[in-house]
Short mmCIF file of C-alpha atoms in Angstrom, two decimals:
data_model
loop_
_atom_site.label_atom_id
_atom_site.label_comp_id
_atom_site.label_asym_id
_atom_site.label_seq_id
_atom_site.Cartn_x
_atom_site.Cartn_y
_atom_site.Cartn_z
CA UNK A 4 164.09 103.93 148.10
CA UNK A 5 160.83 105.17 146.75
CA UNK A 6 161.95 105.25 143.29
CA UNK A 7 161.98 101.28 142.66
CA UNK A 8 158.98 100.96 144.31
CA UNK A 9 157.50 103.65 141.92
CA UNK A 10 159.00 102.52 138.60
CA UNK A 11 156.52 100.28 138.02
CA UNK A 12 153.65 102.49 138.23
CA UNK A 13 155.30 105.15 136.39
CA UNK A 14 155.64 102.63 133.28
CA UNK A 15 152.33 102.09 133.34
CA UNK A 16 150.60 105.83 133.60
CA UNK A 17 153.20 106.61 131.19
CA UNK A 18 151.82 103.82 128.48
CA UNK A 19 148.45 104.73 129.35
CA UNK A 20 149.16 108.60 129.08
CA UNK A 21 151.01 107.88 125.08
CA UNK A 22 147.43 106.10 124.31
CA UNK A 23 145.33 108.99 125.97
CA UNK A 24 147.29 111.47 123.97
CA UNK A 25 147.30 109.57 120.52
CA UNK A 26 143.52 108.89 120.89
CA UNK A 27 142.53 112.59 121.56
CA UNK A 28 145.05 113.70 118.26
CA UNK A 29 143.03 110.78 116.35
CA UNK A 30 139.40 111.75 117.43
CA UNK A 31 138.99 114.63 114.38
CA UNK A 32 140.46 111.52 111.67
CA UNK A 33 138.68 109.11 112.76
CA UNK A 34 135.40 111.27 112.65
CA UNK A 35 135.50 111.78 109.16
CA UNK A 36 134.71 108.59 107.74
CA UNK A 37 135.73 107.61 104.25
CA UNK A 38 133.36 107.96 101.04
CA UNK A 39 130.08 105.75 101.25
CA UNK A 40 127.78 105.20 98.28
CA UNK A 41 124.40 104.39 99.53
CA UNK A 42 123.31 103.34 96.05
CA UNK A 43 126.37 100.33 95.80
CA UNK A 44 125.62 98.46 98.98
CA UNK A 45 121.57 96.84 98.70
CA UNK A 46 120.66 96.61 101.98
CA UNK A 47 121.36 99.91 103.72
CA UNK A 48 118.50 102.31 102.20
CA UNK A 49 115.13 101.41 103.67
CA UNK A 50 112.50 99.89 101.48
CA UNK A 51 115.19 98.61 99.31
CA UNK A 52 115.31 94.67 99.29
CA UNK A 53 115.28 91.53 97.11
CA UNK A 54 111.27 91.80 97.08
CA UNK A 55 110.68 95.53 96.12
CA UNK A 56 113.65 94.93 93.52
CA UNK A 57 111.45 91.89 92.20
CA UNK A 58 108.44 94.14 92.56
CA UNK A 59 110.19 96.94 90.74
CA UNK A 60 110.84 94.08 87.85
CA UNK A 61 107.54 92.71 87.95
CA UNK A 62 105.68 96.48 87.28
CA UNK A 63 108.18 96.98 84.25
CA UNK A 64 107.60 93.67 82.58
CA UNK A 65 103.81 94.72 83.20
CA UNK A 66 104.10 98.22 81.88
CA UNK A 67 105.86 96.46 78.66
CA UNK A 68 103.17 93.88 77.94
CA UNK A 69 100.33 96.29 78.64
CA UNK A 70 101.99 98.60 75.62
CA UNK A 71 101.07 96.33 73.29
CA UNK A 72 97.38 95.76 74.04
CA UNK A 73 95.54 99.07 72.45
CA UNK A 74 93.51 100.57 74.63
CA UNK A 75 95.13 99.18 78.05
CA UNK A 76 97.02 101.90 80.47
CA UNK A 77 99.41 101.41 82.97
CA UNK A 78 98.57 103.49 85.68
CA UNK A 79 95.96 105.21 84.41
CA UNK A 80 95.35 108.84 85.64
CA UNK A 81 91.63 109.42 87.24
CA UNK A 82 90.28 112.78 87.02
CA UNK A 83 88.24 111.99 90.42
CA UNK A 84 90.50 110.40 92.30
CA UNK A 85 94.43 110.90 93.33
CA UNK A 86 94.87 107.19 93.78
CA UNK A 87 96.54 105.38 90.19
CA UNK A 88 95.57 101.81 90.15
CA UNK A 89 98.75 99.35 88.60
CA UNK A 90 96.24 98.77 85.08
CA UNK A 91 93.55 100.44 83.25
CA UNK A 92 91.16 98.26 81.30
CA UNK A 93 89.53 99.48 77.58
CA UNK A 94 87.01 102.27 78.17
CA UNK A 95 83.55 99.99 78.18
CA UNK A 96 81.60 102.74 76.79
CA UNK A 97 82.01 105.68 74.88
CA UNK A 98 79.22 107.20 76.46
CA UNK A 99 80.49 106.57 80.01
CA UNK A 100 84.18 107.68 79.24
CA UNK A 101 85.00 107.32 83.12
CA UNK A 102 83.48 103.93 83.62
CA UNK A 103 86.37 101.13 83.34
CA UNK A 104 87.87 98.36 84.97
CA UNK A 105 91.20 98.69 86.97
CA UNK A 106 93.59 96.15 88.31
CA UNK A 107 95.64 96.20 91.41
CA UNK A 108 98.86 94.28 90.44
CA UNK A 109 100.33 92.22 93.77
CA UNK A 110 102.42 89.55 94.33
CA UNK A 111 101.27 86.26 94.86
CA UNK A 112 102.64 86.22 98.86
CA UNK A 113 100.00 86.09 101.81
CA UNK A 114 101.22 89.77 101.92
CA UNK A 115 100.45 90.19 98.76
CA UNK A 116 96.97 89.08 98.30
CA UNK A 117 95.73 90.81 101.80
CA UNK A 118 98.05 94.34 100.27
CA UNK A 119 95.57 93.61 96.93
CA UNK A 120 92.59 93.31 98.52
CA UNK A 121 93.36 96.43 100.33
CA UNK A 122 94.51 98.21 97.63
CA UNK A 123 91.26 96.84 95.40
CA UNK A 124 88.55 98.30 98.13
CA UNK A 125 89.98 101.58 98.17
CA UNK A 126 90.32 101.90 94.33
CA UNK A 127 86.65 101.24 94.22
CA UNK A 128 85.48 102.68 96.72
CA UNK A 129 87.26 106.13 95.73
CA UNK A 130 86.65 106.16 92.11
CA UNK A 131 83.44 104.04 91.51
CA UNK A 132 85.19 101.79 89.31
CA UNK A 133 85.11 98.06 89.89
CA UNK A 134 88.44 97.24 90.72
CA UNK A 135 90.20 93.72 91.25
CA UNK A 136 93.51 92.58 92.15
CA UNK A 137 95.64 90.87 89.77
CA UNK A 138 99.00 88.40 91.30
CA UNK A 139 101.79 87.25 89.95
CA UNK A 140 104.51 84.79 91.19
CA UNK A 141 107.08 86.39 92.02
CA UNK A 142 110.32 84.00 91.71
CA UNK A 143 111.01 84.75 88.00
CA UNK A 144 111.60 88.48 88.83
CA UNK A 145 113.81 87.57 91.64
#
């Protein structure tokens, strides 16, 4: 008598003891995921979106441009400072080699123009130079 009554219990532990089984022979294969590249999908590294692409874009085309202007330097390197400002103006004396202007190159966002004026303060303030922040629009490196 107690066997029909327990048939349909038995069906199901026995279901649920197949899944138990095939999920603890699956746990090593499904813990080895397949092969990601990081550098193929846009959004997963940090501090890698549409705007710093654009950015990244915007700082070539301004490297380029400032190539053909003698005496400009992109990122000029300060012997009394560790900060690089984004442009280096003609030396204005040859008696004052260190004495130049330097540009801060930002976008033209709200972000942008408080990141320049930042970025302008502390150029000056650390290397003596007047500094000022230059902005661009940013939808044609988009």
């Amino acid at each position: 008598m107690a066997v029909p009554a327990l048939a349909p219990a038995a069906v199901i532990m026995g279901v649920e003891g197949v899944g138990a089984m095939a999920a603890r022979l699956a746990g090593p294969q499904l813990k080895r995921l397949p092969l990601e590249l990081i550098e193929r999908e846009p959004f997963r590294r940090v501090g890698d979106n549409w705007a710093t692409r654009a950015g990244r874009r915007a700082h070539e085309a301004l490297r380029d441009r400032l190539k053909e202007k003698p005496g400009w330097e992109y990122e000029p390197k300060s012997t009394t400072s560790r900060l690089k400002p984004d442009v280096g103006a003609p030396l204005r004396s040859p008696a004052a080699p260190g004495k130049r202007f330097q540009m801060e190159y930002k976008p033209d966002t709200p972000s942008g123009r408080i990141a320049g004026a930042r970025g302008a303060r502390k150029y000056e303030n650390e290397t003596g130079n007047k500094t000022r922040a230059i902005y661009y629009n940013p939808k044609p490196y988009l």
